[in-house]
mmCIF file of C-alpha atoms in Angstrom:
data_model
loop_
_atom_site.group_PDB
_atom_site.id
_atom_site.type_symbol
_atom_site.label_atom_id
_atom_site.label_comp_id
_atom_site.label_asym_id
_atom_site.label_seq_id
_atom_site.Cartn_x
_atom_site.Cartn_y
_atom_site.Cartn_z
ATOM 1 C CA MET D 1 131.133 65.050 79.322
ATOM 2 C CA GLY D 2 129.533 68.638 79.560
ATOM 3 C CA SER D 3 127.039 68.617 76.946
ATOM 4 C CA CYS D 4 128.208 65.573 74.983
ATOM 5 C CA LYS D 5 126.868 62.118 75.460
ATOM 6 C CA VAL D 6 129.676 59.559 76.552
ATOM 7 C CA TYR D 7 128.675 55.845 76.657
ATOM 8 C CA LEU D 8 130.376 53.317 78.845
ATOM 9 C CA ARG D 9 129.998 49.872 77.812
ATOM 10 C CA TYR D 10 130.962 47.283 80.286
ATOM 11 C CA ALA D 11 129.945 43.527 80.844
ATOM 12 C CA VAL D 12 128.791 43.488 84.297
ATOM 13 C CA PRO D 13 129.348 39.922 85.657
ATOM 14 C CA ARG D 14 126.369 38.055 87.505
ATOM 15 C CA VAL D 15 127.254 36.542 90.724
ATOM 16 C CA MET D 16 125.396 33.738 92.380
ATOM 17 C CA CYS D 17 124.598 34.569 95.953
ATOM 18 C CA PRO D 18 123.393 31.956 98.395
ATOM 19 C CA ILE D 19 120.991 34.476 100.012
ATOM 20 C CA HIS D 20 119.926 36.771 97.065
ATOM 21 C CA ASN D 21 120.419 34.199 94.150
ATOM 22 C CA VAL D 22 121.638 35.767 91.015
ATOM 23 C CA VAL D 23 122.562 39.219 91.275
ATOM 24 C CA THR D 24 124.972 41.585 89.252
ATOM 25 C CA ALA D 25 128.330 42.470 90.777
ATOM 26 C CA ALA D 26 128.788 46.010 92.072
ATOM 27 C CA VAL D 27 130.847 48.388 90.120
ATOM 28 C CA PRO D 28 132.784 51.375 91.719
ATOM 29 C CA TRP D 29 131.387 54.260 89.589
ATOM 30 C CA ALA D 30 127.586 53.561 90.031
ATOM 31 C CA ASP D 31 124.923 52.623 92.702
ATOM 32 C CA HIS D 32 123.318 49.279 92.549
ATOM 33 C CA ASP D 33 120.135 49.152 90.241
ATOM 34 C CA CYS D 34 120.965 52.567 88.660
ATOM 35 C CA TRP D 35 121.470 53.334 85.117
ATOM 36 C CA PHE D 36 123.707 56.351 85.714
ATOM 37 C CA THR D 37 127.404 56.754 87.132
ATOM 38 C CA ARG D 38 127.572 58.463 90.474
ATOM 39 C CA ASP D 39 129.542 61.353 88.836
ATOM 40 C CA PHE D 40 126.502 61.886 86.588
ATOM 41 C CA ASP D 41 124.206 61.939 89.740
ATOM 42 C CA ASP D 42 126.526 64.271 91.387
ATOM 43 C CA THR D 43 126.241 66.751 88.470
ATOM 44 C CA VAL D 44 122.635 66.376 88.375
ATOM 45 C CA ALA D 45 122.199 67.177 92.029
ATOM 46 C CA TRP D 46 124.609 70.213 91.927
ATOM 47 C CA LEU D 47 122.873 71.624 88.763
ATOM 48 C CA ALA D 48 119.549 71.125 90.440
ATOM 49 C CA GLN D 49 120.773 73.479 93.209
ATOM 50 C CA GLN D 50 121.574 76.053 90.561
ATOM 51 C CA MET D 51 118.803 75.859 87.927
ATOM 52 C CA SER D 52 115.256 74.920 87.345
ATOM 53 C CA LYS D 53 114.374 71.157 86.846
ATOM 54 C CA SER D 54 113.129 71.692 83.335
ATOM 55 C CA ALA D 55 116.224 73.577 82.155
ATOM 56 C CA LEU D 56 118.350 70.836 83.836
ATOM 57 C CA SER D 57 116.214 68.000 82.287
ATOM 58 C CA LYS D 58 116.645 69.659 78.826
ATOM 59 C CA TYR D 59 120.369 70.238 79.192
ATOM 60 C CA LEU D 60 121.328 66.772 80.298
ATOM 61 C CA LYS D 61 118.409 65.199 78.132
ATOM 62 C CA ILE D 62 116.777 63.358 81.070
ATOM 63 C CA ASP D 63 113.140 63.648 82.310
ATOM 64 C CA TRP D 64 111.876 65.332 85.452
ATOM 65 C CA GLU D 65 111.391 62.022 87.433
ATOM 66 C CA THR D 66 115.049 61.055 86.686
ATOM 67 C CA VAL D 67 116.226 64.272 88.129
ATOM 68 C CA GLY D 68 114.206 63.622 91.314
ATOM 69 C CA ARG D 69 115.661 60.160 91.647
ATOM 70 C CA ALA D 70 119.261 61.333 91.116
ATOM 71 C CA ILE D 71 118.598 63.862 93.919
ATOM 72 C CA SER D 72 117.469 61.232 96.214
ATOM 73 C CA ARG D 73 120.426 58.772 95.508
ATOM 74 C CA VAL D 74 122.883 61.535 96.061
ATOM 75 C CA LYS D 75 121.311 62.610 99.441
ATOM 76 C CA LYS D 76 121.156 58.936 100.484
ATOM 77 C CA ARG D 77 124.685 58.384 99.579
ATOM 78 C CA LEU D 78 125.976 61.537 101.383
ATOM 79 C CA GLU D 79 124.170 60.506 104.481
ATOM 80 C CA LYS D 80 125.422 56.905 104.414
ATOM 81 C CA ASN D 81 128.939 58.281 104.856
ATOM 82 C CA LYS D 82 127.824 59.979 108.085
ATOM 83 C CA ASP D 83 126.288 59.059 111.256
ATOM 84 C CA PRO D 84 122.619 59.877 110.738
ATOM 85 C CA ASN D 85 122.244 60.961 114.388
ATOM 86 C CA ALA D 86 125.445 63.177 114.188
ATOM 87 C CA ARG D 87 123.477 66.350 113.224
ATOM 88 C CA PHE D 88 121.495 65.911 116.352
ATOM 89 C CA ASP D 89 124.481 66.218 118.593
ATOM 90 C CA ASN D 90 125.290 69.678 120.237
ATOM 91 C CA LEU D 91 121.776 70.968 119.710
ATOM 92 C CA VAL D 92 121.298 73.875 122.166
ATOM 93 C CA SER D 93 118.840 76.167 120.362
ATOM 94 C CA ILE D 94 116.408 74.897 117.900
ATOM 95 C CA ALA D 95 113.792 76.508 115.753
ATOM 96 C CA VAL D 96 110.395 74.831 114.750
ATOM 97 C CA ASP D 97 108.389 76.173 111.845
ATOM 98 C CA GLU D 98 105.834 74.695 109.308
ATOM 99 C CA THR D 99 105.982 75.788 105.582
ATOM 100 C CA SER D 100 103.564 75.291 102.919
ATOM 101 C CA VAL D 101 104.813 73.423 99.936
ATOM 102 C CA LYS D 102 101.686 72.992 97.730
ATOM 103 C CA LYS D 103 98.422 74.561 97.094
ATOM 104 C CA GLY D 104 95.849 73.812 99.883
ATOM 105 C CA GLN D 105 96.619 72.574 103.306
ATOM 106 C CA ASN D 106 99.942 70.894 102.571
ATOM 107 C CA TYR D 107 102.748 71.520 104.797
ATOM 108 C CA ILE D 108 106.249 70.259 105.885
ATOM 109 C CA THR D 109 107.644 70.847 109.538
ATOM 110 C CA VAL D 110 111.409 71.850 109.503
ATOM 111 C CA VAL D 111 113.595 71.804 112.586
ATOM 112 C CA ILE D 112 116.589 74.240 112.341
ATOM 113 C CA ASN D 113 119.757 74.630 114.501
ATOM 114 C CA ASN D 114 119.673 78.148 115.365
ATOM 115 C CA ASP D 115 123.355 78.264 116.014
ATOM 116 C CA THR D 116 124.314 77.119 112.624
ATOM 117 C CA GLY D 117 121.242 78.123 110.606
ATOM 118 C CA LYS D 118 121.018 74.426 109.061
ATOM 119 C CA ILE D 119 118.137 72.245 108.877
ATOM 120 C CA VAL D 120 118.527 69.092 111.036
ATOM 121 C CA TRP D 121 115.063 67.427 110.193
ATOM 122 C CA ILE D 122 112.149 67.587 107.841
ATOM 123 C CA GLY D 123 108.847 66.020 108.451
ATOM 124 C CA GLU D 124 105.595 65.743 106.203
ATOM 125 C CA ASN D 125 102.674 67.613 107.596
ATOM 126 C CA HIS D 126 102.644 69.661 110.800
ATOM 127 C CA GLY D 127 101.196 69.325 114.335
ATOM 128 C CA LYS D 128 102.045 67.468 117.624
ATOM 129 C CA GLU D 129 102.567 64.242 116.086
ATOM 130 C CA VAL D 130 105.038 65.360 113.462
ATOM 131 C CA PHE D 131 107.327 67.328 116.074
ATOM 132 C CA MET D 132 106.857 64.513 118.524
ATOM 133 C CA ARG D 133 108.455 62.203 115.980
ATOM 134 C CA PHE D 134 111.491 64.277 115.597
ATOM 135 C CA LEU D 135 111.862 64.387 119.440
ATOM 136 C CA GLN D 136 111.560 60.697 119.733
ATOM 137 C CA MET D 137 114.379 60.119 117.317
ATOM 138 C CA LEU D 138 116.724 62.010 120.004
ATOM 139 C CA THR D 139 118.525 60.292 122.754
ATOM 140 C CA LYS D 140 117.831 61.184 126.190
ATOM 141 C CA LYS D 141 121.074 63.184 126.267
ATOM 142 C CA GLN D 142 120.478 65.094 123.181
ATOM 143 C CA ARG D 143 116.992 65.998 124.434
ATOM 144 C CA GLU D 144 118.406 67.162 127.732
ATOM 145 C CA GLY D 145 121.010 69.255 125.782
ATOM 146 C CA ILE D 146 118.407 71.389 124.020
ATOM 147 C CA ARG D 147 118.038 74.692 126.002
ATOM 148 C CA TYR D 148 115.863 76.889 123.816
ATOM 149 C CA VAL D 149 112.826 76.161 121.229
ATOM 150 C CA THR D 150 111.842 79.052 119.302
ATOM 151 C CA GLY D 151 108.757 79.077 116.998
ATOM 152 C CA ASP D 152 105.362 80.697 116.579
ATOM 153 C CA GLY D 153 102.545 80.567 119.090
ATOM 154 C CA ALA D 154 101.430 77.074 118.143
ATOM 155 C CA ARG D 155 100.232 75.198 121.116
ATOM 156 C CA TRP D 156 101.412 71.920 120.014
ATOM 157 C CA ILE D 157 104.953 73.203 120.119
ATOM 158 C CA ASP D 158 104.501 74.095 123.834
ATOM 159 C CA LEU D 159 103.099 70.524 124.585
ATOM 160 C CA CYS D 160 105.835 68.725 123.102
ATOM 161 C CA ALA D 161 108.467 71.017 124.623
ATOM 162 C CA LYS D 162 106.985 70.500 128.136
ATOM 163 C CA GLU D 163 106.665 66.754 127.622
ATOM 164 C CA MET D 164 109.991 65.902 126.113
ATOM 165 C CA LEU D 165 112.342 68.683 126.704
ATOM 166 C CA PRO D 166 113.049 69.090 130.528
ATOM 167 C CA ASN D 167 115.666 71.621 130.192
ATOM 168 C CA CYS D 168 114.244 73.848 127.531
ATOM 169 C CA THR D 169 112.928 77.395 127.600
ATOM 170 C CA ARG D 170 110.130 78.185 125.188
ATOM 171 C CA CYS D 171 110.437 81.273 122.939
ATOM 172 C CA ILE D 172 108.474 82.971 120.384
ATOM 173 C CA ASP D 173 109.864 84.457 117.277
ATOM 174 C CA SER D 174 109.898 88.165 117.292
ATOM 175 C CA PHE D 175 108.891 87.899 113.729
ATOM 176 C CA HIS D 176 105.609 86.114 114.457
ATOM 177 C CA VAL D 177 104.714 88.703 117.164
ATOM 178 C CA VAL D 178 105.253 91.621 114.633
ATOM 179 C CA GLN D 179 103.178 89.556 112.141
ATOM 180 C CA TRP D 180 100.311 89.295 114.667
ATOM 181 C CA SER D 181 100.345 93.064 115.212
ATOM 182 C CA ASN D 182 100.380 93.635 111.444
ATOM 183 C CA ASP D 183 97.366 91.144 110.887
ATOM 184 C CA ALA D 184 95.535 92.934 113.621
ATOM 185 C CA LEU D 185 96.357 96.428 112.186
ATOM 186 C CA ASP D 186 95.290 95.323 108.638
ATOM 187 C CA LYS D 187 92.079 93.827 110.068
ATOM 188 C CA GLU D 188 91.249 97.123 111.713
ATOM 189 C CA ARG D 189 92.136 99.030 108.434
ATOM 190 C CA ARG D 190 89.685 96.682 106.376
ATOM 191 C CA THR D 191 87.004 97.353 109.071
ATOM 192 C CA ILE D 192 87.308 101.066 108.974
ATOM 193 C CA TRP D 193 87.467 100.988 105.066
ATOM 194 C CA ARG D 194 84.156 99.066 104.899
ATOM 195 C CA GLU D 195 82.671 101.625 107.037
ATOM 196 C CA LEU D 196 84.023 104.608 105.029
ATOM 197 C CA ASN D 197 83.175 103.004 101.875
ATOM 198 C CA THR D 198 79.558 102.307 102.817
ATOM 199 C CA ASP D 199 79.204 106.090 103.969
ATOM 200 C CA ALA D 200 80.957 107.357 100.749
ATOM 201 C CA LYS D 201 78.452 105.404 98.452
ATOM 202 C CA THR D 202 75.399 106.555 100.372
ATOM 203 C CA GLN D 203 76.594 110.192 100.377
ATOM 204 C CA ARG D 204 77.425 109.796 96.612
ATOM 205 C CA LYS D 205 73.838 108.637 95.848
ATOM 206 C CA THR D 206 72.312 111.592 97.675
ATOM 207 C CA THR D 207 74.459 114.274 96.064
ATOM 208 C CA GLU D 208 74.193 112.891 92.377
ATOM 209 C CA SER D 209 71.581 115.639 91.513
ATOM 210 C CA LEU D 210 73.357 118.401 93.317
ATOM 211 C CA ASP D 211 75.580 121.069 91.950
ATOM 212 C CA LYS D 212 79.448 119.939 91.896
ATOM 213 C CA ASN D 213 80.399 123.188 93.776
ATOM 214 C CA SER D 214 77.920 122.629 96.678
ATOM 215 C CA LYS D 215 79.160 121.612 99.979
ATOM 216 C CA GLU D 216 77.223 118.309 100.072
ATOM 217 C CA PHE D 217 79.002 117.320 96.841
ATOM 218 C CA GLN D 218 82.386 118.177 98.117
ATOM 219 C CA ALA D 219 81.687 116.329 101.248
ATOM 220 C CA ALA D 220 80.990 113.237 99.178
ATOM 221 C CA VAL D 221 84.113 113.477 97.309
ATOM 222 C CA ALA D 222 86.148 113.844 100.320
ATOM 223 C CA ALA D 223 84.505 110.769 101.778
ATOM 224 C CA GLU D 224 85.442 108.934 98.632
ATOM 225 C CA LYS D 225 89.018 110.137 98.951
ATOM 226 C CA LEU D 226 89.302 109.083 102.409
ATOM 227 C CA ALA D 227 87.983 105.590 101.767
ATOM 228 C CA LYS D 228 90.409 105.297 98.897
ATOM 229 C CA GLU D 229 93.313 106.500 100.889
ATOM 230 C CA VAL D 230 92.573 103.937 103.851
ATOM 231 C CA LYS D 231 92.228 101.107 101.079
ATOM 232 C CA GLY D 232 95.616 101.772 99.674
ATOM 233 C CA ALA D 233 97.474 102.339 103.130
ATOM 234 C CA GLN D 234 98.049 98.618 103.627
ATOM 235 C CA TYR D 235 101.930 98.892 102.778
ATOM 236 C CA ALA D 236 102.443 102.291 104.516
ATOM 237 C CA LEU D 237 101.023 100.931 107.745
ATOM 238 C CA GLY D 238 102.672 97.607 107.660
ATOM 239 C CA LYS D 239 106.159 98.855 106.770
ATOM 240 C CA ALA D 240 108.637 100.198 109.410
ATOM 241 C CA PRO D 241 108.822 103.963 109.511
ATOM 242 C CA GLU D 242 112.516 103.952 108.254
ATOM 243 C CA ASN D 243 111.649 102.014 105.182
ATOM 244 C CA LEU D 244 108.747 104.230 103.937
ATOM 245 C CA THR D 245 109.086 105.858 100.571
ATOM 246 C CA GLN D 246 107.875 109.380 100.212
ATOM 247 C CA THR D 247 104.527 108.441 98.786
ATOM 248 C CA GLN D 248 103.991 106.140 101.478
ATOM 249 C CA GLN D 249 105.079 108.711 104.353
ATOM 250 C CA ALA D 250 102.648 111.076 102.723
ATOM 251 C CA ARG D 251 99.740 108.569 102.832
ATOM 252 C CA LEU D 252 100.591 107.853 106.577
ATOM 253 C CA GLU D 253 100.576 111.529 107.265
ATOM 254 C CA PHE D 254 97.165 111.726 105.578
ATOM 255 C CA ILE D 255 95.873 108.993 107.826
ATOM 256 C CA ARG D 256 97.283 110.676 110.982
ATOM 257 C CA ASP D 257 95.498 113.839 110.062
ATOM 258 C CA THR D 258 92.179 112.394 108.851
ATOM 259 C CA HIS D 259 91.561 109.320 110.814
ATOM 260 C CA PRO D 260 93.178 109.207 114.194
ATOM 261 C CA ARG D 261 91.627 105.691 115.192
ATOM 262 C CA LEU D 262 93.484 103.947 112.407
ATOM 263 C CA TYR D 263 96.692 105.937 113.246
ATOM 264 C CA ARG D 264 96.416 105.141 116.826
ATOM 265 C CA ALA D 265 96.357 101.226 115.921
ATOM 266 C CA TYR D 266 99.514 101.959 113.789
ATOM 267 C CA CYS D 267 101.241 103.586 116.636
ATOM 268 C CA LEU D 268 100.573 100.566 119.017
ATOM 269 C CA LYS D 269 101.972 98.291 116.355
ATOM 270 C CA GLU D 270 105.122 100.388 116.180
ATOM 271 C CA GLU D 271 105.405 100.511 119.962
ATOM 272 C CA LEU D 272 105.156 96.774 120.247
ATOM 273 C CA ARG D 273 107.916 96.429 117.412
ATOM 274 C CA PHE D 274 110.102 98.835 119.476
ATOM 275 C CA ILE D 275 109.598 96.762 122.662
ATOM 276 C CA LEU D 276 110.834 93.614 121.010
ATOM 277 C CA LYS D 277 114.122 95.266 120.184
ATOM 278 C CA LEU D 278 114.820 96.143 123.807
ATOM 279 C CA ASP D 279 117.912 94.569 125.430
ATOM 280 C CA ASN D 280 116.750 94.812 128.959
ATOM 281 C CA VAL D 281 114.168 92.343 129.890
ATOM 282 C CA GLN D 282 112.914 94.464 132.996
ATOM 283 C CA GLU D 283 112.565 97.591 130.772
ATOM 284 C CA ALA D 284 110.910 95.318 128.117
ATOM 285 C CA GLU D 285 108.311 93.837 130.778
ATOM 286 C CA ARG D 286 107.557 97.405 132.069
ATOM 287 C CA GLU D 287 106.952 98.682 128.591
ATOM 288 C CA LEU D 288 104.883 95.787 127.532
ATOM 289 C CA LYS D 289 102.500 96.314 130.578
ATOM 290 C CA HIS D 290 101.988 99.704 129.493
ATOM 291 C CA TRP D 291 101.347 98.786 126.091
ATOM 292 C CA TYR D 292 99.028 96.006 127.285
ATOM 293 C CA TRP D 293 96.932 98.486 129.223
ATOM 294 C CA ARG D 294 96.658 100.763 126.180
ATOM 295 C CA ALA D 295 95.727 98.213 123.697
ATOM 296 C CA SER D 296 93.289 96.507 126.110
ATOM 297 C CA HIS D 297 91.483 99.800 126.395
ATOM 298 C CA SER D 298 91.874 100.940 122.839
ATOM 299 C CA ARG D 299 88.122 100.356 121.939
ATOM 300 C CA MET D 300 89.343 98.469 118.722
ATOM 301 C CA ASN D 301 88.330 94.786 118.633
ATOM 302 C CA SER D 302 91.296 93.598 116.509
ATOM 303 C CA VAL D 303 93.772 95.337 118.914
ATOM 304 C CA LYS D 304 92.055 94.145 121.821
ATOM 305 C CA ASP D 305 92.233 90.524 120.603
ATOM 306 C CA LEU D 306 95.950 91.143 119.788
ATOM 307 C CA ALA D 307 96.372 92.141 123.436
ATOM 308 C CA LYS D 308 94.902 88.965 124.675
ATOM 309 C CA LYS D 309 96.957 86.926 122.337
ATOM 310 C CA ILE D 310 100.127 88.811 123.732
ATOM 311 C CA LYS D 311 98.959 88.047 127.315
ATOM 312 C CA ARG D 312 98.613 84.282 126.641
ATOM 313 C CA HIS D 313 102.305 84.244 125.298
ATOM 314 C CA TRP D 314 103.582 86.864 128.002
ATOM 315 C CA THR D 315 106.349 84.591 129.495
ATOM 316 C CA ASN D 316 107.543 83.283 126.116
ATOM 317 C CA ILE D 317 107.870 86.670 124.518
ATOM 318 C CA LEU D 318 109.993 87.962 127.533
ATOM 319 C CA ASN D 319 112.063 84.831 127.195
ATOM 320 C CA THR D 320 112.999 85.729 123.532
ATOM 321 C CA ILE D 321 113.801 89.165 124.681
ATOM 322 C CA GLU D 322 115.906 87.997 127.731
ATOM 323 C CA HIS D 323 118.071 85.480 125.615
ATOM 324 C CA GLY D 324 118.339 87.636 122.692
ATOM 325 C CA LEU D 325 117.147 84.976 120.171
ATOM 326 C CA SER D 326 116.344 85.910 116.642
ATOM 327 C CA SER D 327 114.203 84.248 113.923
ATOM 328 C CA ALA D 328 116.393 85.685 111.178
ATOM 329 C CA LYS D 329 118.090 82.387 110.275
ATOM 330 C CA CYS D 330 114.648 80.551 110.360
ATOM 331 C CA GLU D 331 113.088 82.982 107.997
ATOM 332 C CA SER D 332 116.075 82.902 105.937
ATOM 333 C CA VAL D 333 115.796 79.059 105.462
ATOM 334 C CA ASN D 334 112.070 79.397 104.729
ATOM 335 C CA ASN D 335 112.872 81.767 101.912
ATOM 336 C CA THR D 336 115.431 79.284 100.535
ATOM 337 C CA ILE D 337 112.682 76.585 100.691
ATOM 338 C CA LYS D 338 110.271 78.866 98.816
ATOM 339 C CA LEU D 339 112.937 79.615 96.169
ATOM 340 C CA ILE D 340 113.729 75.889 95.728
ATOM 341 C CA LEU D 341 110.055 75.234 95.220
ATOM 342 C CA ARG D 342 109.613 78.118 92.898
ATOM 343 C CA ARG D 343 112.827 77.167 90.812
ATOM 344 C CA ALA D 344 111.830 73.703 90.291
ATOM 345 C CA TYR D 345 108.197 74.724 89.358
ATOM 346 C CA GLY D 346 107.091 72.451 92.297
ATOM 347 C CA PHE D 347 107.854 68.919 93.183
ATOM 348 C CA ARG D 348 105.291 65.958 92.454
ATOM 349 C CA ASN D 349 107.113 63.631 94.656
ATOM 350 C CA LEU D 350 107.433 64.695 98.457
ATOM 351 C CA GLN D 351 110.461 62.653 99.103
ATOM 352 C CA ASN D 352 112.380 64.097 96.084
ATOM 353 C CA MET D 353 111.312 67.592 97.427
ATOM 354 C CA THR D 354 112.641 67.006 101.050
ATOM 355 C CA ASP D 355 115.921 65.477 99.773
ATOM 356 C CA MET D 356 116.398 68.629 97.624
ATOM 357 C CA ILE D 357 115.761 70.806 100.591
ATOM 358 C CA MET D 358 118.235 68.769 102.828
ATOM 359 C CA LEU D 359 120.986 69.015 100.123
ATOM 360 C CA CYS D 360 120.512 72.872 99.903
ATOM 361 C CA CYS D 361 119.883 73.717 103.558
ATOM 362 C CA SER D 362 121.543 71.080 105.774
ATOM 363 C CA ASP D 363 125.229 70.246 106.240
ATOM 364 C CA LEU D 364 125.270 67.863 103.331
ATOM 365 C CA LYS D 365 127.735 69.198 100.717
ATOM 366 C CA VAL D 366 127.316 68.215 96.893
ATOM 367 C CA VAL D 367 130.823 68.190 95.180
ATOM 368 C CA LEU D 368 131.093 68.209 91.304
ATOM 369 C CA PRO D 369 133.161 65.397 89.735
ATOM 370 C CA GLY D 370 136.836 66.349 89.837
ATOM 371 C CA ASP D 371 136.594 68.952 92.492
ATOM 372 C CA VAL D 372 138.491 68.523 95.791
ATOM 373 C CA VAL D 373 136.143 67.066 98.449
ATOM 374 C CA PRO D 374 135.894 69.525 101.623
ATOM 375 C CA ALA D 375 137.424 67.795 104.706
ATOM 376 C CA GLU D 376 133.995 68.185 106.651
ATOM 377 C CA ALA D 377 132.355 66.485 103.691
ATOM 378 C CA ALA D 378 134.674 63.651 103.538
ATOM 379 C CA SER D 379 134.386 62.839 107.316
#
């Protein structure tokens, strides 16, 4: 009770079953083959949502593996009281995304209901086979009810949606499109920095013996400063103009005055971000055509590659603008998953991890012993 140990002594009768032979009788306060009461498991699951597993195990005097097993038991019991396919009903708009859960190439695929912001399914690994496994769990009526599928530009999402979802419209999250543009801009920044850094080192070697007040030496110092400013401009170039600090704004103005090529790439990134916020799809398509022409003729390889990528996903990007879909809920769930993993200092057991994510991010409600059970949880 709280931090005090309470021991329950009960002589569990043994029953002779014609099918399972001799078994212990069920008790109303604990699950079968479990050493802990259901109230204790509920307490463990609720506290696991609020604190790290190490603090929880020390507070309740149980080890990490016991915490994981308790989480899985609670999740299984909560789902047992519900129809397992009930959360797949009334799915209209879903988001599909993969999230890394361990070091290396370890991913899970999450499917989110865009209307509620809740996870409806989690699968180990990522790719066509994983997403196809989820779609095959749905009934024909449930698949026909899905109208929108959002996600990144992964081709396996396109293939699965085309094959299994006849009525859906494929959309690409604006977040991922902006991320593509930021990656292209940063690639261009690093290319320019390498060029400037090489020139600065060469000038520095040739002017070491010259007077510090000479024009050649001052030019070498200016080249080093320019290379340093370009190297440190990553955050100033990647952030939105309205979120820049005074220091970042000054650095951006310095880039504008000293290196127009990099600033032009920055302007193209901001123009694309502005287009994705437009409400009128006709205006957005017109502006996107103009942006594509400028980007494809920019004489910057990274920006040209970005333009080709935008061209490949042209229809899906316009679909996102037309239907006003946002990836905010999907990214919020991803951040919650990262927080769960960081708070627990990682999970050794993948099943315990997915159960914990479902308890925190799905429609399952963990109730502390003695609290009133919500009507939706009881149903």
